[in-house]
Amino acid sequence: MDEAKLSIEQACDLIGVSRSSFYFWQSKGDDCDVDRRTLPNPNRKPPWALPQKDIEQVKSVLCLPEYADLSIKQIYYKELAKGRKYCSLRTMQRIAAKMRDNGEYQHKLKRYRKKPQG
């Protein structure tokens, strides 16, 4: 690359490779065989992730009418008292947050009665 009239940035743009990849390959020398299975991938789920069927079960519990006025923590402990544990409290909170983002779950606030006149 030193004799070329293109800069490294221009050459990388031409072939569609990021500069960081070029420097990574350059630092590795001749053996740049990278196992891509070990590189971070934002779309890969960890093996300990909650299965989708369990997530759906938690979603159905969160949407039950008897839990409409309760917080996520109260729902979690009520279910735990009944002997049902679907996931950790924090996981249940994450699922509820995702449901809120998608518009599936809306925490119902208690509507207090108006103070009587008189």
PDB file of N, CA and C in Angstrom, residues 45-108:
ATOM      1  N   LYS A  45     -28.624 -14.336  20.390  1.00  0.00           N
ATOM      2  CA  LYS A  45     -29.139 -14.395  21.753  1.00  0.00           C
ATOM      3  C   LYS A  45     -28.245 -15.319  22.569  1.00  0.00           C
ATOM      4  N   PRO A  46     -27.999 -14.974  23.829  1.00  0.00           N
ATOM      5  CA  PRO A  46     -27.184 -15.854  24.661  1.00  0.00           C
ATOM      6  C   PRO A  46     -27.935 -17.150  24.958  1.00  0.00           C
ATOM      7  N   PRO A  47     -27.214 -18.219  25.239  1.00  0.00           N
ATOM      8  CA  PRO A  47     -27.868 -19.505  25.478  1.00  0.00           C
ATOM      9  C   PRO A  47     -28.775 -19.494  26.707  1.00  0.00           C
ATOM     10  N   TRP A  48     -28.552 -18.581  27.634  1.00  0.00           N
ATOM     11  CA  TRP A  48     -29.372 -18.523  28.843  1.00  0.00           C
ATOM     12  C   TRP A  48     -30.592 -17.617  28.685  1.00  0.00           C
ATOM     13  N   ALA A  49     -30.812 -17.085  27.485  1.00  0.00           N
ATOM     14  CA  ALA A  49     -31.956 -16.189  27.245  1.00  0.00           C
ATOM     15  C   ALA A  49     -33.265 -16.948  27.451  1.00  0.00           C
ATOM     16  N   LEU A  50     -34.268 -16.232  27.908  1.00  0.00           N
ATOM     17  CA  LEU A  50     -35.584 -16.812  28.163  1.00  0.00           C
ATOM     18  C   LEU A  50     -36.223 -17.231  26.839  1.00  0.00           C
ATOM     19  N   PRO A  51     -36.738 -18.461  26.738  1.00  0.00           N
ATOM     20  CA  PRO A  51     -37.388 -18.894  25.494  1.00  0.00           C
ATOM     21  C   PRO A  51     -38.627 -18.047  25.183  1.00  0.00           C
ATOM     22  N   GLN A  52     -38.971 -17.972  23.916  1.00  0.00           N
ATOM     23  CA  GLN A  52     -40.083 -17.127  23.480  1.00  0.00           C
ATOM     24  C   GLN A  52     -41.411 -17.546  24.118  1.00  0.00           C
ATOM     25  N   LYS A  53     -41.620 -18.846  24.322  1.00  0.00           N
ATOM     26  CA  LYS A  53     -42.882 -19.300  24.932  1.00  0.00           C
ATOM     27  C   LYS A  53     -43.002 -18.797  26.365  1.00  0.00           C
ATOM     28  N   ASP A  54     -41.891 -18.728  27.088  1.00  0.00           N
ATOM     29  CA  ASP A  54     -41.922 -18.192  28.451  1.00  0.00           C
ATOM     30  C   ASP A  54     -42.174 -16.690  28.447  1.00  0.00           C
ATOM     31  N   ILE A  55     -41.624 -15.994  27.469  1.00  0.00           N
ATOM     32  CA  ILE A  55     -41.861 -14.553  27.345  1.00  0.00           C
ATOM     33  C   ILE A  55     -43.341 -14.295  27.091  1.00  0.00           C
ATOM     34  N   GLU A  56     -43.947 -15.104  26.218  1.00  0.00           N
ATOM     35  CA  GLU A  56     -45.380 -14.953  25.936  1.00  0.00           C
ATOM     36  C   GLU A  56     -46.219 -15.231  27.184  1.00  0.00           C
ATOM     37  N   GLN A  57     -45.785 -16.198  27.987  1.00  0.00           N
ATOM     38  CA  GLN A  57     -46.498 -16.523  29.220  1.00  0.00           C
ATOM     39  C   GLN A  57     -46.433 -15.345  30.198  1.00  0.00           C
ATOM     40  N   VAL A  58     -45.270 -14.717  30.316  1.00  0.00           N
ATOM     41  CA  VAL A  58     -45.121 -13.548  31.190  1.00  0.00           C
ATOM     42  C   VAL A  58     -45.987 -12.403  30.681  1.00  0.00           C
ATOM     43  N   LYS A  59     -46.017 -12.218  29.355  1.00  0.00           N
ATOM     44  CA  LYS A  59     -46.850 -11.158  28.775  1.00  0.00           C
ATOM     45  C   LYS A  59     -48.322 -11.378  29.110  1.00  0.00           C
ATOM     46  N   SER A  60     -48.767 -12.624  29.037  1.00  0.00           N
ATOM     47  CA  SER A  60     -50.177 -12.898  29.337  1.00  0.00           C
ATOM     48  C   SER A  60     -50.485 -12.647  30.814  1.00  0.00           C
ATOM     49  N   VAL A  61     -49.529 -12.936  31.700  1.00  0.00           N
ATOM     50  CA  VAL A  61     -49.729 -12.671  33.129  1.00  0.00           C
ATOM     51  C   VAL A  61     -49.801 -11.169  33.379  1.00  0.00           C
ATOM     52  N   LEU A  62     -48.939 -10.406  32.727  1.00  0.00           N
ATOM     53  CA  LEU A  62     -48.927  -8.954  32.925  1.00  0.00           C
ATOM     54  C   LEU A  62     -50.225  -8.300  32.462  1.00  0.00           C
ATOM     55  N   CYS A  63     -50.908  -8.922  31.516  1.00  0.00           N
ATOM     56  CA  CYS A  63     -52.131  -8.335  30.959  1.00  0.00           C
ATOM     57  C   CYS A  63     -53.409  -8.829  31.641  1.00  0.00           C
ATOM     58  N   LEU A  64     -53.282  -9.631  32.679  1.00  0.00           N
ATOM     59  CA  LEU A  64     -54.473 -10.118  33.381  1.00  0.00           C
ATOM     60  C   LEU A  64     -55.226  -8.952  34.021  1.00  0.00           C
ATOM     61  N   PRO A  65     -56.565  -8.963  33.950  1.00  0.00           N
ATOM     62  CA  PRO A  65     -57.343  -7.844  34.501  1.00  0.00           C
ATOM     63  C   PRO A  65     -57.193  -7.672  36.013  1.00  0.00           C
ATOM     64  N   GLU A  66     -56.970  -8.773  36.736  1.00  0.00           N
ATOM     65  CA  GLU A  66     -56.851  -8.636  38.198  1.00  0.00           C
ATOM     66  C   GLU A  66     -55.552  -7.950  38.617  1.00  0.00           C
ATOM     67  N   TYR A  67     -54.589  -7.876  37.694  1.00  0.00           N
ATOM     68  CA  TYR A  67     -53.320  -7.211  37.991  1.00  0.00           C
ATOM     69  C   TYR A  67     -53.237  -5.815  37.378  1.00  0.00           C
ATOM     70  N   ALA A  68     -54.349  -5.294  36.905  1.00  0.00           N
ATOM     71  CA  ALA A  68     -54.343  -4.022  36.179  1.00  0.00           C
ATOM     72  C   ALA A  68     -53.852  -2.855  37.027  1.00  0.00           C
ATOM     73  N   ASP A  69     -54.145  -2.868  38.330  1.00  0.00           N
ATOM     74  CA  ASP A  69     -53.771  -1.748  39.189  1.00  0.00           C
ATOM     75  C   ASP A  69     -52.479  -1.985  39.965  1.00  0.00           C
ATOM     76  N   LEU A  70     -51.791  -3.076  39.690  1.00  0.00           N
ATOM     77  CA  LEU A  70     -50.590  -3.416  40.451  1.00  0.00           C
ATOM     78  C   LEU A  70     -49.323  -3.070  39.678  1.00  0.00           C
ATOM     79  N   SER A  71     -48.264  -2.825  40.421  1.00  0.00           N
ATOM     80  CA  SER A  71     -46.966  -2.593  39.788  1.00  0.00           C
ATOM     81  C   SER A  71     -46.371  -3.934  39.365  1.00  0.00           C
ATOM     82  N   ILE A  72     -45.322  -3.879  38.576  1.00  0.00           N
ATOM     83  CA  ILE A  72     -44.662  -5.107  38.112  1.00  0.00           C
ATOM     84  C   ILE A  72     -44.129  -5.891  39.313  1.00  0.00           C
ATOM     85  N   LYS A  73     -43.585  -5.186  40.273  1.00  0.00           N
ATOM     86  CA  LYS A  73     -43.046  -5.843  41.467  1.00  0.00           C
ATOM     87  C   LYS A  73     -44.148  -6.568  42.237  1.00  0.00           C
ATOM     88  N   GLN A  74     -45.302  -5.934  42.375  1.00  0.00           N
ATOM     89  CA  GLN A  74     -46.417  -6.567  43.081  1.00  0.00           C
ATOM     90  C   GLN A  74     -46.932  -7.786  42.317  1.00  0.00           C
ATOM     91  N   ILE A  75     -46.999  -7.672  40.996  1.00  0.00           N
ATOM     92  CA  ILE A  75     -47.427  -8.815  40.178  1.00  0.00           C
ATOM     93  C   ILE A  75     -46.461  -9.975  40.370  1.00  0.00           C
ATOM     94  N   TYR A  76     -45.164  -9.670  40.326  1.00  0.00           N
ATOM     95  CA  TYR A  76     -44.135 -10.701  40.469  1.00  0.00           C
ATOM     96  C   TYR A  76     -44.293 -11.440  41.797  1.00  0.00           C
ATOM     97  N   TYR A  77     -44.439 -10.686  42.888  1.00  0.00           N
ATOM     98  CA  TYR A  77     -44.521 -11.326  44.197  1.00  0.00           C
ATOM     99  C   TYR A  77     -45.859 -12.028  44.421  1.00  0.00           C
ATOM    100  N   LYS A  78     -46.929 -11.557  43.823  1.00  0.00           N
ATOM    101  CA  LYS A  78     -48.216 -12.274  43.922  1.00  0.00           C
ATOM    102  C   LYS A  78     -48.114 -13.620  43.212  1.00  0.00           C
ATOM    103  N   GLU A  79     -47.500 -13.614  42.033  1.00  0.00           N
ATOM    104  CA  GLU A  79     -47.320 -14.875  41.299  1.00  0.00           C
ATOM    105  C   GLU A  79     -46.377 -15.808  42.053  1.00  0.00           C
ATOM    106  N   LEU A  80     -45.358 -15.243  42.662  1.00  0.00           N
ATOM    107  CA  LEU A  80     -44.415 -16.040  43.441  1.00  0.00           C
ATOM    108  C   LEU A  80     -45.114 -16.670  44.648  1.00  0.00           C
ATOM    109  N   ALA A  81     -46.023 -15.926  45.276  1.00  0.00           N
ATOM    110  CA  ALA A  81     -46.778 -16.445  46.423  1.00  0.00           C
ATOM    111  C   ALA A  81     -47.695 -17.593  46.006  1.00  0.00           C
ATOM    112  N   LYS A  82     -48.156 -17.560  44.756  1.00  0.00           N
ATOM    113  CA  LYS A  82     -49.000 -18.642  44.245  1.00  0.00           C
ATOM    114  C   LYS A  82     -48.170 -19.838  43.784  1.00  0.00           C
ATOM    115  N   GLY A  83     -46.848 -19.729  43.884  1.00  0.00           N
ATOM    116  CA  GLY A  83     -45.969 -20.826  43.504  1.00  0.00           C
ATOM    117  C   GLY A  83     -45.598 -20.835  42.034  1.00  0.00           C
ATOM    118  N   ARG A  84     -45.788 -19.716  41.356  1.00  0.00           N
ATOM    119  CA  ARG A  84     -45.463 -19.633  39.928  1.00  0.00           C
ATOM    120  C   ARG A  84     -44.333 -18.634  39.734  1.00  0.00           C
ATOM    121  N   LYS A  85     -43.208 -19.137  39.240  1.00  0.00           N
ATOM    122  CA  LYS A  85     -42.081 -18.251  38.939  1.00  0.00           C
ATOM    123  C   LYS A  85     -41.726 -18.443  37.474  1.00  0.00           C
ATOM    124  N   TYR A  86     -41.916 -17.402  36.702  1.00  0.00           N
ATOM    125  CA  TYR A  86     -41.656 -17.468  35.271  1.00  0.00           C
ATOM    126  C   TYR A  86     -40.236 -17.033  34.953  1.00  0.00           C
ATOM    127  N   CYS A  87     -39.770 -16.014  35.666  1.00  0.00           N
ATOM    128  CA  CYS A  87     -38.451 -15.444  35.417  1.00  0.00           C
ATOM    129  C   CYS A  87     -38.098 -14.581  36.622  1.00  0.00           C
ATOM    130  N   SER A  88     -36.981 -13.883  36.540  1.00  0.00           N
ATOM    131  CA  SER A  88     -36.609 -12.983  37.632  1.00  0.00           C
ATOM    132  C   SER A  88     -37.437 -11.706  37.555  1.00  0.00           C
ATOM    133  N   LEU A  89     -37.420 -10.951  38.639  1.00  0.00           N
ATOM    134  CA  LEU A  89     -38.153  -9.684  38.685  1.00  0.00           C
ATOM    135  C   LEU A  89     -37.630  -8.735  37.613  1.00  0.00           C
ATOM    136  N   ARG A  90     -36.323  -8.651  37.486  1.00  0.00           N
ATOM    137  CA  ARG A  90     -35.726  -7.736  36.510  1.00  0.00           C
ATOM    138  C   ARG A  90     -36.111  -8.122  35.083  1.00  0.00           C
ATOM    139  N   THR A  91     -36.154  -9.415  34.790  1.00  0.00           N
ATOM    140  CA  THR A  91     -36.559  -9.862  33.458  1.00  0.00           C
ATOM    141  C   THR A  91     -38.012  -9.501  33.198  1.00  0.00           C
ATOM    142  N   MET A  92     -38.860  -9.652  34.218  1.00  0.00           N
ATOM    143  CA  MET A  92     -40.268  -9.281  34.064  1.00  0.00           C
ATOM    144  C   MET A  92     -40.390  -7.777  33.794  1.00  0.00           C
ATOM    145  N   GLN A  93     -39.560  -6.979  34.457  1.00  0.00           N
ATOM    146  CA  GLN A  93     -39.573  -5.536  34.225  1.00  0.00           C
ATOM    147  C   GLN A  93     -39.110  -5.204  32.803  1.00  0.00           C
ATOM    148  N   ARG A  94     -38.107  -5.926  32.309  1.00  0.00           N
ATOM    149  CA  ARG A  94     -37.629  -5.707  30.932  1.00  0.00           C
ATOM    150  C   ARG A  94     -38.713  -6.051  29.913  1.00  0.00           C
ATOM    151  N   ILE A  95     -39.414  -7.162  30.140  1.00  0.00           N
ATOM    152  CA  ILE A  95     -40.486  -7.578  29.231  1.00  0.00           C
ATOM    153  C   ILE A  95     -41.591  -6.530  29.227  1.00  0.00           C
ATOM    154  N   ALA A  96     -41.949  -6.016  30.413  1.00  0.00           N
ATOM    155  CA  ALA A  96     -42.990  -4.984  30.499  1.00  0.00           C
ATOM    156  C   ALA A  96     -42.542  -3.710  29.789  1.00  0.00           C
ATOM    157  N   ALA A  97     -41.265  -3.363  29.909  1.00  0.00           N
ATOM    158  CA  ALA A  97     -40.756  -2.161  29.231  1.00  0.00           C
ATOM    159  C   ALA A  97     -40.830  -2.320  27.719  1.00  0.00           C
ATOM    160  N   LYS A  98     -40.489  -3.511  27.217  1.00  0.00           N
ATOM    161  CA  LYS A  98     -40.601  -3.759  25.770  1.00  0.00           C
ATOM    162  C   LYS A  98     -42.057  -3.704  25.324  1.00  0.00           C
ATOM    163  N   MET A  99     -42.944  -4.227  26.162  1.00  0.00           N
ATOM    164  CA  MET A  99     -44.369  -4.194  25.825  1.00  0.00           C
ATOM    165  C   MET A  99     -44.871  -2.753  25.794  1.00  0.00           C
ATOM    166  N   ARG A 100     -44.384  -1.924  26.727  1.00  0.00           N
ATOM    167  CA  ARG A 100     -44.773  -0.514  26.742  1.00  0.00           C
ATOM    168  C   ARG A 100     -44.297   0.185  25.479  1.00  0.00           C
ATOM    169  N   ASP A 101     -43.077  -0.126  25.049  1.00  0.00           N
ATOM    170  CA  ASP A 101     -42.531   0.482  23.829  1.00  0.00           C
ATOM    171  C   ASP A 101     -43.358   0.108  22.608  1.00  0.00           C
ATOM    172  N   ASN A 102     -43.854  -1.128  22.584  1.00  0.00           N
ATOM    173  CA  ASN A 102     -44.650  -1.600  21.445  1.00  0.00           C
ATOM    174  C   ASN A 102     -46.124  -1.245  21.570  1.00  0.00           C
ATOM    175  N   GLY A 103     -46.526  -0.679  22.696  1.00  0.00           N
ATOM    176  CA  GLY A 103     -47.923  -0.310  22.906  1.00  0.00           C
ATOM    177  C   GLY A 103     -48.803  -1.465  23.344  1.00  0.00           C
ATOM    178  N   GLU A 104     -48.206  -2.593  23.738  1.00  0.00           N
ATOM    179  CA  GLU A 104     -48.986  -3.762  24.151  1.00  0.00           C
ATOM    180  C   GLU A 104     -49.436  -3.670  25.607  1.00  0.00           C
ATOM    181  N   TYR A 105     -48.698  -2.937  26.414  1.00  0.00           N
ATOM    182  CA  TYR A 105     -48.957  -2.910  27.855  1.00  0.00           C
ATOM    183  C   TYR A 105     -49.010  -1.467  28.317  1.00  0.00           C
ATOM    184  N   GLN A 106     -50.040  -1.165  29.062  1.00  0.00           N
ATOM    185  CA  GLN A 106     -50.153   0.170  29.618  1.00  0.00           C
ATOM    186  C   GLN A 106     -50.569   0.020  31.066  1.00  0.00           C
ATOM    187  N   HIS A 107     -49.761   0.552  31.948  1.00  0.00           N
ATOM    188  CA  HIS A 107     -50.052   0.441  33.376  1.00  0.00           C
ATOM    189  C   HIS A 107     -51.300   1.247  33.690  1.00  0.00           C
ATOM    190  N   LYS A 108     -52.272   0.586  34.268  1.00  0.00           N
ATOM    191  CA  LYS A 108     -53.531   1.249  34.593  1.00  0.00           C
ATOM    192  C   LYS A 108     -53.412   1.911  35.959  1.00  0.00           C
TER     193      LYS A 108
END
